[in-house]
JSON list of C-alpha atoms in Angstrom, two decimals:
[
{"chain": "A", "resi": 1006, "resn": "SER", "atom": "CA", "xyz": [7.50, -3.79, 14.30]},
{"chain": "A", "resi": 1007, "resn": "ASN", "atom": "CA", "xyz": [3.91, -2.93, 13.58]},
{"chain": "A", "resi": 1008, "resn": "PHE", "atom": "CA", "xyz": [4.07, -2.54, 9.82]},
{"chain": "A", "resi": 1009, "resn": "PHE", "atom": "CA", "xyz": [4.93, -4.54, 6.74]},
{"chain": "A", "resi": 1010, "resn": "LEU", "atom": "CA", "xyz": [5.96, -3.83, 3.17]},
{"chain": "A", "resi": 1011, "resn": "VAL", "atom": "CA", "xyz": [3.79, -4.84, 0.26]},
{"chain": "A", "resi": 1012, "resn": "GLU", "atom": "CA", "xyz": [5.74, -5.45, -2.92]},
{"chain": "A", "resi": 1013, "resn": "ILE", "atom": "CA", "xyz": [3.93, -4.62, -6.15]},
{"chain": "A", "resi": 1014, "resn": "LEU", "atom": "CA", "xyz": [4.71, -7.33, -8.65]},
{"chain": "A", "resi": 1015, "resn": "ASP", "atom": "CA", "xyz": [2.54, -6.14, -11.56]},
{"chain": "A", "resi": 1016, "resn": "PRO", "atom": "CA", "xyz": [4.91, -4.42, -14.02]},
{"chain": "A", "resi": 1017, "resn": "ASN", "atom": "CA", "xyz": [2.01, -2.31, -15.34]},
{"chain": "A", "resi": 1018, "resn": "THR", "atom": "CA", "xyz": [1.53, -0.38, -12.08]},
{"chain": "A", "resi": 1019, "resn": "ASP", "atom": "CA", "xyz": [3.59, 1.19, -9.32]},
{"chain": "A", "resi": 1020, "resn": "SER", "atom": "CA", "xyz": [3.31, 2.22, -5.69]},
{"chain": "A", "resi": 1021, "resn": "THR", "atom": "CA", "xyz": [1.90, 5.67, -6.46]},
{"chain": "A", "resi": 1022, "resn": "LYS", "atom": "CA", "xyz": [-0.94, 4.27, -8.58]},
{"chain": "A", "resi": 1023, "resn": "VAL", "atom": "CA", "xyz": [-1.82, 1.68, -5.93]},
{"chain": "A", "resi": 1024, "resn": "PHE", "atom": "CA", "xyz": [-1.51, 4.31, -3.18]},
{"chain": "A", "resi": 1025, "resn": "ASP", "atom": "CA", "xyz": [-3.94, 6.61, -5.04]},
{"chain": "A", "resi": 1026, "resn": "GLY", "atom": "CA", "xyz": [-6.38, 3.75, -5.64]},
{"chain": "A", "resi": 1027, "resn": "LEU", "atom": "CA", "xyz": [-6.35, 2.75, -1.99]},
{"chain": "A", "resi": 1028, "resn": "LEU", "atom": "CA", "xyz": [-6.77, 6.35, -0.87]},
{"chain": "A", "resi": 1029, "resn": "GLU", "atom": "CA", "xyz": [-9.86, 6.65, -3.11]},
{"chain": "A", "resi": 1030, "resn": "ARG", "atom": "CA", "xyz": [-11.25, 3.64, -1.22]},
{"chain": "A", "resi": 1031, "resn": "GLY", "atom": "CA", "xyz": [-10.53, 5.18, 2.17]},
{"chain": "A", "resi": 1032, "resn": "VAL", "atom": "CA", "xyz": [-7.44, 3.13, 2.96]},
{"chain": "A", "resi": 1033, "resn": "ILE", "atom": "CA", "xyz": [-4.33, 5.01, 4.03]},
{"chain": "A", "resi": 1034, "resn": "VAL", "atom": "CA", "xyz": [-0.89, 3.48, 3.50]},
{"chain": "A", "resi": 1035, "resn": "LYS", "atom": "CA", "xyz": [2.51, 5.01, 2.76]},
{"chain": "A", "resi": 1036, "resn": "ASP", "atom": "CA", "xyz": [3.98, 5.12, -0.72]},
{"chain": "A", "resi": 1037, "resn": "GLY", "atom": "CA", "xyz": [7.44, 3.63, -0.29]},
{"chain": "A", "resi": 1038, "resn": "SER", "atom": "CA", "xyz": [8.95, 5.63, -3.13]},
{"chain": "A", "resi": 1039, "resn": "ILE", "atom": "CA", "xyz": [8.02, 8.90, -1.42]},
{"chain": "A", "resi": 1040, "resn": "SER", "atom": "CA", "xyz": [8.15, 8.07, 2.28]},
{"chain": "A", "resi": 1041, "resn": "PHE", "atom": "CA", "xyz": [11.32, 5.97, 2.52]},
{"chain": "A", "resi": 1042, "resn": "ARG", "atom": "CA", "xyz": [14.74, 6.63, 1.06]},
{"chain": "A", "resi": 1043, "resn": "GLY", "atom": "CA", "xyz": [16.05, 3.63, -0.83]},
{"chain": "A", "resi": 1044, "resn": "LEU", "atom": "CA", "xyz": [12.70, 2.06, -1.72]},
{"chain": "A", "resi": 1045, "resn": "ASP", "atom": "CA", "xyz": [11.57, 2.28, -5.30]},
{"chain": "A", "resi": 1046, "resn": "LYS", "atom": "CA", "xyz": [8.09, 2.47, -6.80]},
{"chain": "A", "resi": 1047, "resn": "ARG", "atom": "CA", "xyz": [7.44, -1.21, -6.03]},
{"chain": "A", "resi": 1048, "resn": "PHE", "atom": "CA", "xyz": [6.62, -0.94, -2.30]},
{"chain": "A", "resi": 1049, "resn": "LEU", "atom": "CA", "xyz": [3.89, 0.27, 0.05]},
{"chain": "A", "resi": 1050, "resn": "ARG", "atom": "CA", "xyz": [4.15, 0.37, 3.82]},
{"chain": "A", "resi": 1051, "resn": "CYS", "atom": "CA", "xyz": [1.06, -0.83, 5.67]},
{"chain": "A", "resi": 1052, "resn": "ASP", "atom": "CA", "xyz": [0.39, -0.68, 9.38]},
{"chain": "A", "resi": 1053, "resn": "VAL", "atom": "CA", "xyz": [-0.54, -3.88, 11.16]},
{"chain": "A", "resi": 1054, "resn": "ASN", "atom": "CA", "xyz": [-3.64, -2.94, 13.03]},
{"chain": "A", "resi": 1055, "resn": "VAL", "atom": "CA", "xyz": [-7.01, -4.29, 14.07]},
{"chain": "A", "resi": 1056, "resn": "LYS", "atom": "CA", "xyz": [-8.53, -7.08, 12.00]},
{"chain": "A", "resi": 1057, "resn": "GLU", "atom": "CA", "xyz": [-11.30, -4.88, 10.56]},
{"chain": "A", "resi": 1058, "resn": "LYS", "atom": "CA", "xyz": [-8.78, -2.44, 9.10]},
{"chain": "A", "resi": 1059, "resn": "MET", "atom": "CA", "xyz": [-6.66, -5.24, 7.70]},
{"chain": "A", "resi": 1060, "resn": "ASP", "atom": "CA", "xyz": [-9.76, -6.76, 6.09]},
{"chain": "A", "resi": 1061, "resn": "ARG", "atom": "CA", "xyz": [-10.55, -3.35, 4.58]},
{"chain": "A", "resi": 1062, "resn": "LEU", "atom": "CA", "xyz": [-7.04, -3.16, 3.11]},
{"chain": "A", "resi": 1063, "resn": "VAL", "atom": "CA", "xyz": [-7.33, -6.61, 1.57]},
{"chain": "A", "resi": 1064, "resn": "ALA", "atom": "CA", "xyz": [-10.77, -5.80, 0.11]},
{"chain": "A", "resi": 1065, "resn": "ALA", "atom": "CA", "xyz": [-9.51, -2.49, -1.31]},
{"chain": "A", "resi": 1066, "resn": "LEU", "atom": "CA", "xyz": [-6.48, -4.20, -2.89]},
{"chain": "A", "resi": 1067, "resn": "ALA", "atom": "CA", "xyz": [-8.77, -6.81, -4.46]},
{"chain": "A", "resi": 1068, "resn": "ASP", "atom": "CA", "xyz": [-10.98, -4.02, -5.83]},
{"chain": "A", "resi": 1069, "resn": "LEU", "atom": "CA", "xyz": [-8.15, -2.28, -7.70]},
{"chain": "A", "resi": 1070, "resn": "PRO", "atom": "CA", "xyz": [-8.15, -2.70, -11.48]}
]
């Protein structure tokens, strides 16, 4: 497959908050709680893509409060 799930381990946040923060930084992922039946608010789905986009995702995740 060309995507992976990111599990959110911080109990003080959820997939929607992280999704919104990434979107503000220009990174588009899917909120698992909205896009996929059976996943809760602990997961995001991210596409595996070119290195530059993956680097942008990692940098945006690191920038989140």
